[in-house]
mmCIF file of N, CA and C in Angstrom:
data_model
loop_
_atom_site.group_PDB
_atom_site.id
_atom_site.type_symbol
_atom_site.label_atom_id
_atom_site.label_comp_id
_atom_site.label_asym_id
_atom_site.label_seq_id
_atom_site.Cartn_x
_atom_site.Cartn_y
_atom_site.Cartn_z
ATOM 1 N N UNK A 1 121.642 64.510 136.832
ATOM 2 C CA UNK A 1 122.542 63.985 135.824
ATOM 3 C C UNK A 1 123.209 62.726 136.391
ATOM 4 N N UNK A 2 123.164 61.592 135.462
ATOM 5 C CA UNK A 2 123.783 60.305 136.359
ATOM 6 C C UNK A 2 125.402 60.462 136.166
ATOM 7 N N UNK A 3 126.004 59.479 136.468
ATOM 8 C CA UNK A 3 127.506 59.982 136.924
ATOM 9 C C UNK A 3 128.097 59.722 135.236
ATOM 10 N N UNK A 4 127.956 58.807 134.183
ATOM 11 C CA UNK A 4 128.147 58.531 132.906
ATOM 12 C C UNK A 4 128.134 60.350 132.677
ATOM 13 N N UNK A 5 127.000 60.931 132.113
ATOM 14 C CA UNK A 5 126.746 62.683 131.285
ATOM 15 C C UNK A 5 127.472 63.161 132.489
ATOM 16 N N UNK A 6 127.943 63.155 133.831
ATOM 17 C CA UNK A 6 128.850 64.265 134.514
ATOM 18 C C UNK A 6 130.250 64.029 134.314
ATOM 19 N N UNK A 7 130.812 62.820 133.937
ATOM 20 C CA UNK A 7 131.824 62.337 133.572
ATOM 21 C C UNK A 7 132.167 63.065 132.223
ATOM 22 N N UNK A 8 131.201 62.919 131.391
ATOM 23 C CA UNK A 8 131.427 63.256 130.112
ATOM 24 C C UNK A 8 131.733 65.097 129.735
ATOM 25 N N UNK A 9 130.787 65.636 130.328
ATOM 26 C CA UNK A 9 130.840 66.912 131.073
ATOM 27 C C UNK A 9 132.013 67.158 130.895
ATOM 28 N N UNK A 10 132.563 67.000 132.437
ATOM 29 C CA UNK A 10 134.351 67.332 132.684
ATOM 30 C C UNK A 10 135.421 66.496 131.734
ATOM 31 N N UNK A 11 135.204 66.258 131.050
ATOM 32 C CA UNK A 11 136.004 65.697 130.439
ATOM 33 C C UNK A 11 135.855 66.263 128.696
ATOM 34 N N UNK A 12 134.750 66.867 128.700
ATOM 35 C CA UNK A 12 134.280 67.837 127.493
ATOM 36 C C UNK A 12 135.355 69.287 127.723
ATOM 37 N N UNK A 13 135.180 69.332 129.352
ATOM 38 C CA UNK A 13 135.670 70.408 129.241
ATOM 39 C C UNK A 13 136.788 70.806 128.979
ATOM 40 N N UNK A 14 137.617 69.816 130.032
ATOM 41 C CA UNK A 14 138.790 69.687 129.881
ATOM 42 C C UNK A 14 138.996 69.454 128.319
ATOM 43 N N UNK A 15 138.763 68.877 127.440
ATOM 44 C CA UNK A 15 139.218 68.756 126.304
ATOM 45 C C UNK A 15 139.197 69.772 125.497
ATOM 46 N N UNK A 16 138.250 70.866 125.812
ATOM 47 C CA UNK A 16 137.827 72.118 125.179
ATOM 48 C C UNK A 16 139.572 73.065 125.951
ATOM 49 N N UNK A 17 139.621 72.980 127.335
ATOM 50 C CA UNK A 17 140.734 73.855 127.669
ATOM 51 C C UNK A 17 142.164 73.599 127.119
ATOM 52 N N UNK A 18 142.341 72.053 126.931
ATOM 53 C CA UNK A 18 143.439 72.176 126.652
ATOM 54 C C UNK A 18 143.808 72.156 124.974
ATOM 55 N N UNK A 19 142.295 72.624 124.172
ATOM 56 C CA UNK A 19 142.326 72.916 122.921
ATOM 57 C C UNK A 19 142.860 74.093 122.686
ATOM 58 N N UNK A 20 142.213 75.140 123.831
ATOM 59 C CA UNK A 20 142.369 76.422 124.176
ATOM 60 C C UNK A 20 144.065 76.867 124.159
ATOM 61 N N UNK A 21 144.804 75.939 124.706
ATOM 62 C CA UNK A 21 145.972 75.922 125.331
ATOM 63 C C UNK A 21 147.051 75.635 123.724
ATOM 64 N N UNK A 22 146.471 74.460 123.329
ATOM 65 C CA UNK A 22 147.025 74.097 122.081
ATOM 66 C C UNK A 22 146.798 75.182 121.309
ATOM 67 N N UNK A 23 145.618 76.176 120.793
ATOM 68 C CA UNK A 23 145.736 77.230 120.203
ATOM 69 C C UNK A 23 146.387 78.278 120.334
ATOM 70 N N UNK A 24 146.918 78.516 121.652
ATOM 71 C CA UNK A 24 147.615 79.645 122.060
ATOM 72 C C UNK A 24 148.641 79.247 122.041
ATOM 73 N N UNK A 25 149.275 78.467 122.249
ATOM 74 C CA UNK A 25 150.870 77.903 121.901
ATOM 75 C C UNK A 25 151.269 77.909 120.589
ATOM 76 N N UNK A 26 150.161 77.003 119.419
ATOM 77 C CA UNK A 26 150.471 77.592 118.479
ATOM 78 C C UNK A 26 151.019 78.920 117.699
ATOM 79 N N UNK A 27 150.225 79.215 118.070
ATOM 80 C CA UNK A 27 150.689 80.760 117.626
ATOM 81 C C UNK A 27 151.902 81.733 118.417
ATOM 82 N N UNK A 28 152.299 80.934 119.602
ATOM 83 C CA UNK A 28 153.532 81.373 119.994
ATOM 84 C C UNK A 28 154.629 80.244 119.796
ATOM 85 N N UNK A 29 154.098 79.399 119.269
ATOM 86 C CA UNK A 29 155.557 77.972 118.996
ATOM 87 C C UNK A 29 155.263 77.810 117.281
ATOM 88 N N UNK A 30 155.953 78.290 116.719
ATOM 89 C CA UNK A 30 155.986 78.096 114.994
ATOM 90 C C UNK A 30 155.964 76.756 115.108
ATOM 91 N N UNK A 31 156.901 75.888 115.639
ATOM 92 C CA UNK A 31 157.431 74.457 115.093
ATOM 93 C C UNK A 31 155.656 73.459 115.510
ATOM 94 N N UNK A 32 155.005 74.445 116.110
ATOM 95 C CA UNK A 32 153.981 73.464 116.576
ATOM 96 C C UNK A 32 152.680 73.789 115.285
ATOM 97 N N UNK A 33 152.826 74.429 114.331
ATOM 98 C CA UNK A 33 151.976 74.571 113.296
ATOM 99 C C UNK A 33 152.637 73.872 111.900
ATOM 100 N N UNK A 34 154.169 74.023 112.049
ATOM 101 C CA UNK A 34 155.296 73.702 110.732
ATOM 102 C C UNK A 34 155.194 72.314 110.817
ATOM 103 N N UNK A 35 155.401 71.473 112.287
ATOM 104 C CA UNK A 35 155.599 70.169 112.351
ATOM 105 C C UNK A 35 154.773 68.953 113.133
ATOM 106 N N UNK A 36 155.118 68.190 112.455
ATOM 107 C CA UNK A 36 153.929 66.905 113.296
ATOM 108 C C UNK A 36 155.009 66.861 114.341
ATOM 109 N N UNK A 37 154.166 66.312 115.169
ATOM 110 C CA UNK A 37 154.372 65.267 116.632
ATOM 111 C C UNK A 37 155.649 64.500 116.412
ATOM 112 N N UNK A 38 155.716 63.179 115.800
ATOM 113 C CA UNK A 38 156.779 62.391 115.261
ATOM 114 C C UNK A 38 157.910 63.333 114.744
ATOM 115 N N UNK A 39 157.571 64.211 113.837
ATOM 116 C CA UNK A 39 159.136 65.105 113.492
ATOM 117 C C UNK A 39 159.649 65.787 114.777
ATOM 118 N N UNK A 40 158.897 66.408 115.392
ATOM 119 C CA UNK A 40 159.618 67.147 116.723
ATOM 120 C C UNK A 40 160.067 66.282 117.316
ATOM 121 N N UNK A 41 159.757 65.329 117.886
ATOM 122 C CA UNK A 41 160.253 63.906 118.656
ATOM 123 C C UNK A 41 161.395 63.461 118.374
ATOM 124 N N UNK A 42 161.830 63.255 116.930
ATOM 125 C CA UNK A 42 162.810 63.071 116.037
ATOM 126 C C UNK A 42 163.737 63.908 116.290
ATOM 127 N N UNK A 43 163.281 65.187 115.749
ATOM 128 C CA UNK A 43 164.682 66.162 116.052
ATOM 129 C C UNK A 43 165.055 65.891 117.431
ATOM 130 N N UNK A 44 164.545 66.264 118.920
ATOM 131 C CA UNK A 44 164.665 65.826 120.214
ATOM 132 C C UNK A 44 165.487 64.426 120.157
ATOM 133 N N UNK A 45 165.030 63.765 120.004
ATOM 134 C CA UNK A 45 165.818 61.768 119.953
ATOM 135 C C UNK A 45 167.365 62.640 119.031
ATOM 136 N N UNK A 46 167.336 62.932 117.904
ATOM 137 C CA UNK A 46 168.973 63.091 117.279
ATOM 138 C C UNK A 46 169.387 64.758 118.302
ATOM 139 N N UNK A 47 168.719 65.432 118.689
ATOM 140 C CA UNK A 47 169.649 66.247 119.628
ATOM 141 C C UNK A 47 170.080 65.292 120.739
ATOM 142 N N UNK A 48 169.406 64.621 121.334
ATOM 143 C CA UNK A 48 169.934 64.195 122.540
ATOM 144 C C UNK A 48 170.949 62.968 122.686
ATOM 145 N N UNK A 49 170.684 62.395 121.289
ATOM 146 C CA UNK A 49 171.937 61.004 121.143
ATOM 147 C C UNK A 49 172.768 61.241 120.269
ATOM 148 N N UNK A 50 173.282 61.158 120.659
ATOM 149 C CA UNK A 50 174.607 60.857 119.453
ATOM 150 C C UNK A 50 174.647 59.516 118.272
ATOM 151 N N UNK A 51 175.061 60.076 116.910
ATOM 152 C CA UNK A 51 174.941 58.614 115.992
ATOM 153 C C UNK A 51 173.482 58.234 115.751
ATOM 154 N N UNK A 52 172.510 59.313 115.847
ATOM 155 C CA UNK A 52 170.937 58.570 115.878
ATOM 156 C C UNK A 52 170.785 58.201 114.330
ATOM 157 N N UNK A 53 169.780 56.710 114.213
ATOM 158 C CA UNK A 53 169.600 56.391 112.713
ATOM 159 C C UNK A 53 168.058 55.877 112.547
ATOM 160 N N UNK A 54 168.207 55.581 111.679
ATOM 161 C CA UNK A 54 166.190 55.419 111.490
ATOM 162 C C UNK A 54 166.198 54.025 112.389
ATOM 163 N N UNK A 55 166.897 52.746 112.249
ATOM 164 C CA UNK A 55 166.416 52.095 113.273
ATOM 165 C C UNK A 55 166.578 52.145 114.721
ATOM 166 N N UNK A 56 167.370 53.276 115.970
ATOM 167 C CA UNK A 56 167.270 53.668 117.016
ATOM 168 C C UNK A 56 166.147 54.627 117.147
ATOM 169 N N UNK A 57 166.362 55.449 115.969
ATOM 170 C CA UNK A 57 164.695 56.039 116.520
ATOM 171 C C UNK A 57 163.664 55.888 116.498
ATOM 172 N N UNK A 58 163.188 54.412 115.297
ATOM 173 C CA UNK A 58 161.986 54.284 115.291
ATOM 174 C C UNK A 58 161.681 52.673 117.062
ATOM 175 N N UNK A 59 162.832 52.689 117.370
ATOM 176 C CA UNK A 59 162.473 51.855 118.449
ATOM 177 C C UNK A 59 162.437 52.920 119.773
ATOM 178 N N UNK A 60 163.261 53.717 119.664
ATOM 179 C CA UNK A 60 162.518 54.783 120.968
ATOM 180 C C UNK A 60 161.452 55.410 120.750
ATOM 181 N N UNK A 61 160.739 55.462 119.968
ATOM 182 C CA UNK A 61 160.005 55.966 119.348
ATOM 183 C C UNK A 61 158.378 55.013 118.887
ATOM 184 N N UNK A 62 158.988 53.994 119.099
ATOM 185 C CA UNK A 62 157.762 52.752 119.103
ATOM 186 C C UNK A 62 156.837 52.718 117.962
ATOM 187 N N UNK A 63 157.501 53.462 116.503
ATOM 188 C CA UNK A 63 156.873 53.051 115.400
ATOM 189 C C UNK A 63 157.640 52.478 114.526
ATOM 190 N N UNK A 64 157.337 52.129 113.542
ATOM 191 C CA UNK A 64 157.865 51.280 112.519
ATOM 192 C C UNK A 64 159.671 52.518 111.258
ATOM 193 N N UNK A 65 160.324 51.727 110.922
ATOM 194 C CA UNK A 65 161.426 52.125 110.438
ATOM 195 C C UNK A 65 160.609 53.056 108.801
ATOM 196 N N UNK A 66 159.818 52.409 108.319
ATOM 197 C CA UNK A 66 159.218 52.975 107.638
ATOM 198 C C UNK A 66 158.866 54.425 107.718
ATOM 199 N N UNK A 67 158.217 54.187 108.590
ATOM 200 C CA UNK A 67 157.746 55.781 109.147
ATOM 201 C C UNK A 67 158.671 57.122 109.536
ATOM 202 N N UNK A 68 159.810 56.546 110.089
ATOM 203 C CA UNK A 68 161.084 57.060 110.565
ATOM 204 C C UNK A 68 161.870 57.597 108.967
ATOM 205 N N UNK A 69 161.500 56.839 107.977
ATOM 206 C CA UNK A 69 162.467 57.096 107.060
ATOM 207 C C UNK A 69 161.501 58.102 106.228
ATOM 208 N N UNK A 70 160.130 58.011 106.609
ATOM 209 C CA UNK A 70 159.418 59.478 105.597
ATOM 210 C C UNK A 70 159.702 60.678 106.479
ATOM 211 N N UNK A 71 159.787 60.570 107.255
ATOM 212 C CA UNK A 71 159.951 61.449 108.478
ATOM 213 C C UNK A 71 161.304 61.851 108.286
ATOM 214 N N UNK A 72 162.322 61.430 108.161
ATOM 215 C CA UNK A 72 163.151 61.886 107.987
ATOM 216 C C UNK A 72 163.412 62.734 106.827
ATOM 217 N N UNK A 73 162.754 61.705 105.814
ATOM 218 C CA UNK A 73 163.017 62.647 104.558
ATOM 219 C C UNK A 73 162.448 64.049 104.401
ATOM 220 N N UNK A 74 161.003 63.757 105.137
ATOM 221 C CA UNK A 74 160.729 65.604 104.918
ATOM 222 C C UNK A 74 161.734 66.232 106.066
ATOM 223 N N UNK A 75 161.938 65.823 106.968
ATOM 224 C CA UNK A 75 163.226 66.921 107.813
ATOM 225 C C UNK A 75 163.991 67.063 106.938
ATOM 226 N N UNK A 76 164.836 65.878 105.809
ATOM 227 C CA UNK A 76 165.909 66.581 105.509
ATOM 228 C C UNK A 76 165.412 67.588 104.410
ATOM 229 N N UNK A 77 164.182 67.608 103.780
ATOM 230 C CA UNK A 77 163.982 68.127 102.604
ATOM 231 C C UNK A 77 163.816 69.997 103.095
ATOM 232 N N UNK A 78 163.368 70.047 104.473
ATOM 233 C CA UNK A 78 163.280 70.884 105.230
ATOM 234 C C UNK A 78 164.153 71.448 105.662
ATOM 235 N N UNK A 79 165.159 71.068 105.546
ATOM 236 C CA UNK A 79 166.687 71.521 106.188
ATOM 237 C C UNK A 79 167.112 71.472 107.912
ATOM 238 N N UNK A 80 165.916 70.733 108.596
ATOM 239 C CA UNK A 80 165.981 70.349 109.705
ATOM 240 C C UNK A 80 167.238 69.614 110.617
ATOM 241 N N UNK A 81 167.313 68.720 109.419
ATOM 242 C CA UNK A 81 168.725 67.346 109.512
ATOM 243 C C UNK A 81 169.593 67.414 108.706
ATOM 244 N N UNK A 82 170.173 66.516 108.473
ATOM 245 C CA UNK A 82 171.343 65.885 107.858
ATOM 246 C C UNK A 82 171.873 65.200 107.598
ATOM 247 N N UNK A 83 172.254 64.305 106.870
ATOM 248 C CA UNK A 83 172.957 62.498 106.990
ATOM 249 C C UNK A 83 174.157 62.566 106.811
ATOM 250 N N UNK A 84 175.115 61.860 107.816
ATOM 251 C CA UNK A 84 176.220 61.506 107.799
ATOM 252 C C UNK A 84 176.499 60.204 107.476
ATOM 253 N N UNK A 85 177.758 60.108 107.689
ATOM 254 C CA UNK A 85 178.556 58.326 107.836
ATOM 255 C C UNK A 85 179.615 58.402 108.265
ATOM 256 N N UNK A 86 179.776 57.122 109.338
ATOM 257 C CA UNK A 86 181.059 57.266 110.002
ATOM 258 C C UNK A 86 182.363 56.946 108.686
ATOM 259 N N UNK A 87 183.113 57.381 109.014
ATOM 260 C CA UNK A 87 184.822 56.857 108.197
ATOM 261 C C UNK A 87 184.676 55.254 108.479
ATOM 262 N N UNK A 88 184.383 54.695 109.365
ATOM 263 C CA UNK A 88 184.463 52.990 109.515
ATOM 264 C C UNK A 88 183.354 52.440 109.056
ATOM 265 N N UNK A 89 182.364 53.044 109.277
ATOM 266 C CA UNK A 89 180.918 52.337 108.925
ATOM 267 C C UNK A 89 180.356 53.156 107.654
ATOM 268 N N UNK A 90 180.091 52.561 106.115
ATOM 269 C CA UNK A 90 180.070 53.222 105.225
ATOM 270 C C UNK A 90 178.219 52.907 104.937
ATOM 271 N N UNK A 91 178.198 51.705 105.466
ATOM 272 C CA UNK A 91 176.709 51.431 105.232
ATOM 273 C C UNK A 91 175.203 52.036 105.871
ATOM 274 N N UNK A 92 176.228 52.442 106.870
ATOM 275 C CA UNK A 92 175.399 53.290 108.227
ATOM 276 C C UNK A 92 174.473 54.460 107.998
ATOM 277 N N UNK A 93 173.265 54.738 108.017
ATOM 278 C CA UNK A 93 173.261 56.376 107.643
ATOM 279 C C UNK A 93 172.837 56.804 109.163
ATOM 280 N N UNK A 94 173.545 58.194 109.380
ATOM 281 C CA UNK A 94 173.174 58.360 110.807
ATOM 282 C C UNK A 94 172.781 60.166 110.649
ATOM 283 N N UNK A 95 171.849 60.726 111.650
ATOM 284 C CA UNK A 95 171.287 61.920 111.288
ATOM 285 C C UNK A 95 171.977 63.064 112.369
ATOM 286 N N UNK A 96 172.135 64.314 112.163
ATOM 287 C CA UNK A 96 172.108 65.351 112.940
ATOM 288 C C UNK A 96 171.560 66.570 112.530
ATOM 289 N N UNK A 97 171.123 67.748 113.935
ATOM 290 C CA UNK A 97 170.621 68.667 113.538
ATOM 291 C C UNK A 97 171.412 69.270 113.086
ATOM 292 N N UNK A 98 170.784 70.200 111.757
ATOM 293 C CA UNK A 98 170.925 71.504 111.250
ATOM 294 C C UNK A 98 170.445 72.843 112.264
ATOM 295 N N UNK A 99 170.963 73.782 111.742
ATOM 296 C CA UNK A 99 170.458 75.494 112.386
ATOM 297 C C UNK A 99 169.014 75.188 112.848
ATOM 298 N N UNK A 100 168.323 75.051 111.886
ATOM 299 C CA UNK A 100 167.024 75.025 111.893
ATOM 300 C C UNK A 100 165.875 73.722 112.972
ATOM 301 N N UNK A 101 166.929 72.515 112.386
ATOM 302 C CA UNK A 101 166.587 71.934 113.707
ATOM 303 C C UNK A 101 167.046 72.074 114.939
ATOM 304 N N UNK A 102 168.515 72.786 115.519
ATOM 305 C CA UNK A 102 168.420 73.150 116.607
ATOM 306 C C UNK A 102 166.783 74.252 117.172
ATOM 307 N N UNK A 103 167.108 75.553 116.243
ATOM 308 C CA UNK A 103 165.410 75.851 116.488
ATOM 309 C C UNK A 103 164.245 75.209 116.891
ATOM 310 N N UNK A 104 164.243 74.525 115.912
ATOM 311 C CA UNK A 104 162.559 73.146 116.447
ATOM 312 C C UNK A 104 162.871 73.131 117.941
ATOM 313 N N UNK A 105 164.180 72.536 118.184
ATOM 314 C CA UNK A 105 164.663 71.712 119.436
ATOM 315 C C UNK A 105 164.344 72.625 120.378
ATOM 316 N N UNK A 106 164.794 73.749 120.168
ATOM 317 C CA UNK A 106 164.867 74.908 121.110
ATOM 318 C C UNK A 106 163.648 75.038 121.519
ATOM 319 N N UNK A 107 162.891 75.495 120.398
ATOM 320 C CA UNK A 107 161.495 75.986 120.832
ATOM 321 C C UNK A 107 160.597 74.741 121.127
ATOM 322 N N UNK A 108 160.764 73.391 121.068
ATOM 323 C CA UNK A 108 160.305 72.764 121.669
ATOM 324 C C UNK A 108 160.306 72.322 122.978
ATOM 325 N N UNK A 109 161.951 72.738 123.603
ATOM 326 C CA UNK A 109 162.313 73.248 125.028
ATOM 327 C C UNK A 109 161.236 73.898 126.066
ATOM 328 N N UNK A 110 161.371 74.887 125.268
ATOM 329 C CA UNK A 110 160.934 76.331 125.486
ATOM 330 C C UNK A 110 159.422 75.956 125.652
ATOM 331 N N UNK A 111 159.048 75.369 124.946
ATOM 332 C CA UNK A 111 157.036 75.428 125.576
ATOM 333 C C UNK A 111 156.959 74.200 126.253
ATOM 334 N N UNK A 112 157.625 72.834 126.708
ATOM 335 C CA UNK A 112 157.873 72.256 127.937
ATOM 336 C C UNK A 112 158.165 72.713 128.976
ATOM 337 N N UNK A 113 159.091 73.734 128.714
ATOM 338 C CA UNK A 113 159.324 74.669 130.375
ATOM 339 C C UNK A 113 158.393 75.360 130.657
ATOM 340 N N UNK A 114 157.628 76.400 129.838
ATOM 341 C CA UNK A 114 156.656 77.307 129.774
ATOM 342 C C UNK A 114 155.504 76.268 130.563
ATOM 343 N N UNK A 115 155.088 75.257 130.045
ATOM 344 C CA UNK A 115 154.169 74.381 130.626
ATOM 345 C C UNK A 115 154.731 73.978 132.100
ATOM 346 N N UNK A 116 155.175 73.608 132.324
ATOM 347 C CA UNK A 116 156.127 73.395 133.381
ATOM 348 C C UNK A 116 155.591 74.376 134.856
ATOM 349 N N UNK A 117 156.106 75.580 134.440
ATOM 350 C CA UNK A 117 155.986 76.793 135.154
ATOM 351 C C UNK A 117 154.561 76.900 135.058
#
């Protein structure tokens, strides 16, 4: 086998194990079947900052404000989030978790550490 098909090989495989891995998490992480990638990220970015809004997160986040604002909307439609406004800043919309997005948050914790270990 030249080194190109042995390359491809291990790298088949590996892609097969950590499919393996993704299936079994699933089914022990709800938020990883309920939610995309970008929404978990989201909830994480507004747990960890304070005042988070669609344009801070779509720049930590390195996609467009657009995207941030569909994203948001199914969290809030989900009961994930929430929109506030400061008393000084009326134009502002800024997000925090709900019950439910602490959950996401949590259990998105929770299978980073699990991986971890």
């Amino acid at each position: 086998m030249d080194k190109d098909a042995e390359l491809s090989a291990i790298l088949n495989r590996v892609s097969e194990r950590h499919q393996l891995i993704k299936d079994i998490e699933a089914k022990k992480f709800r938020f990883m079947s309920e939610n995309t990638f970008l929404e978990v990220h989201c909830i994480e970015l507004i747990e960890k900052n304070a005042d988070s809004n669609v344009t801070q997160l779509a720049k930590a986040l390195r996609v467009t404000r657009s995207a941030i604002s569909k994203t948001a909307k199914k969290l809030l439609q989900d009961g994930a989030i929430e929109k506030y406004r400061k008393p000084d800043n009326k134009k502002e919309i800024y997000f925090k978790l709900t019950d439910v997005g602490e959950r996401i948050f949590a259990e998105h914790e929770k299978m980073h550490q699990d991986r971890i270990e």
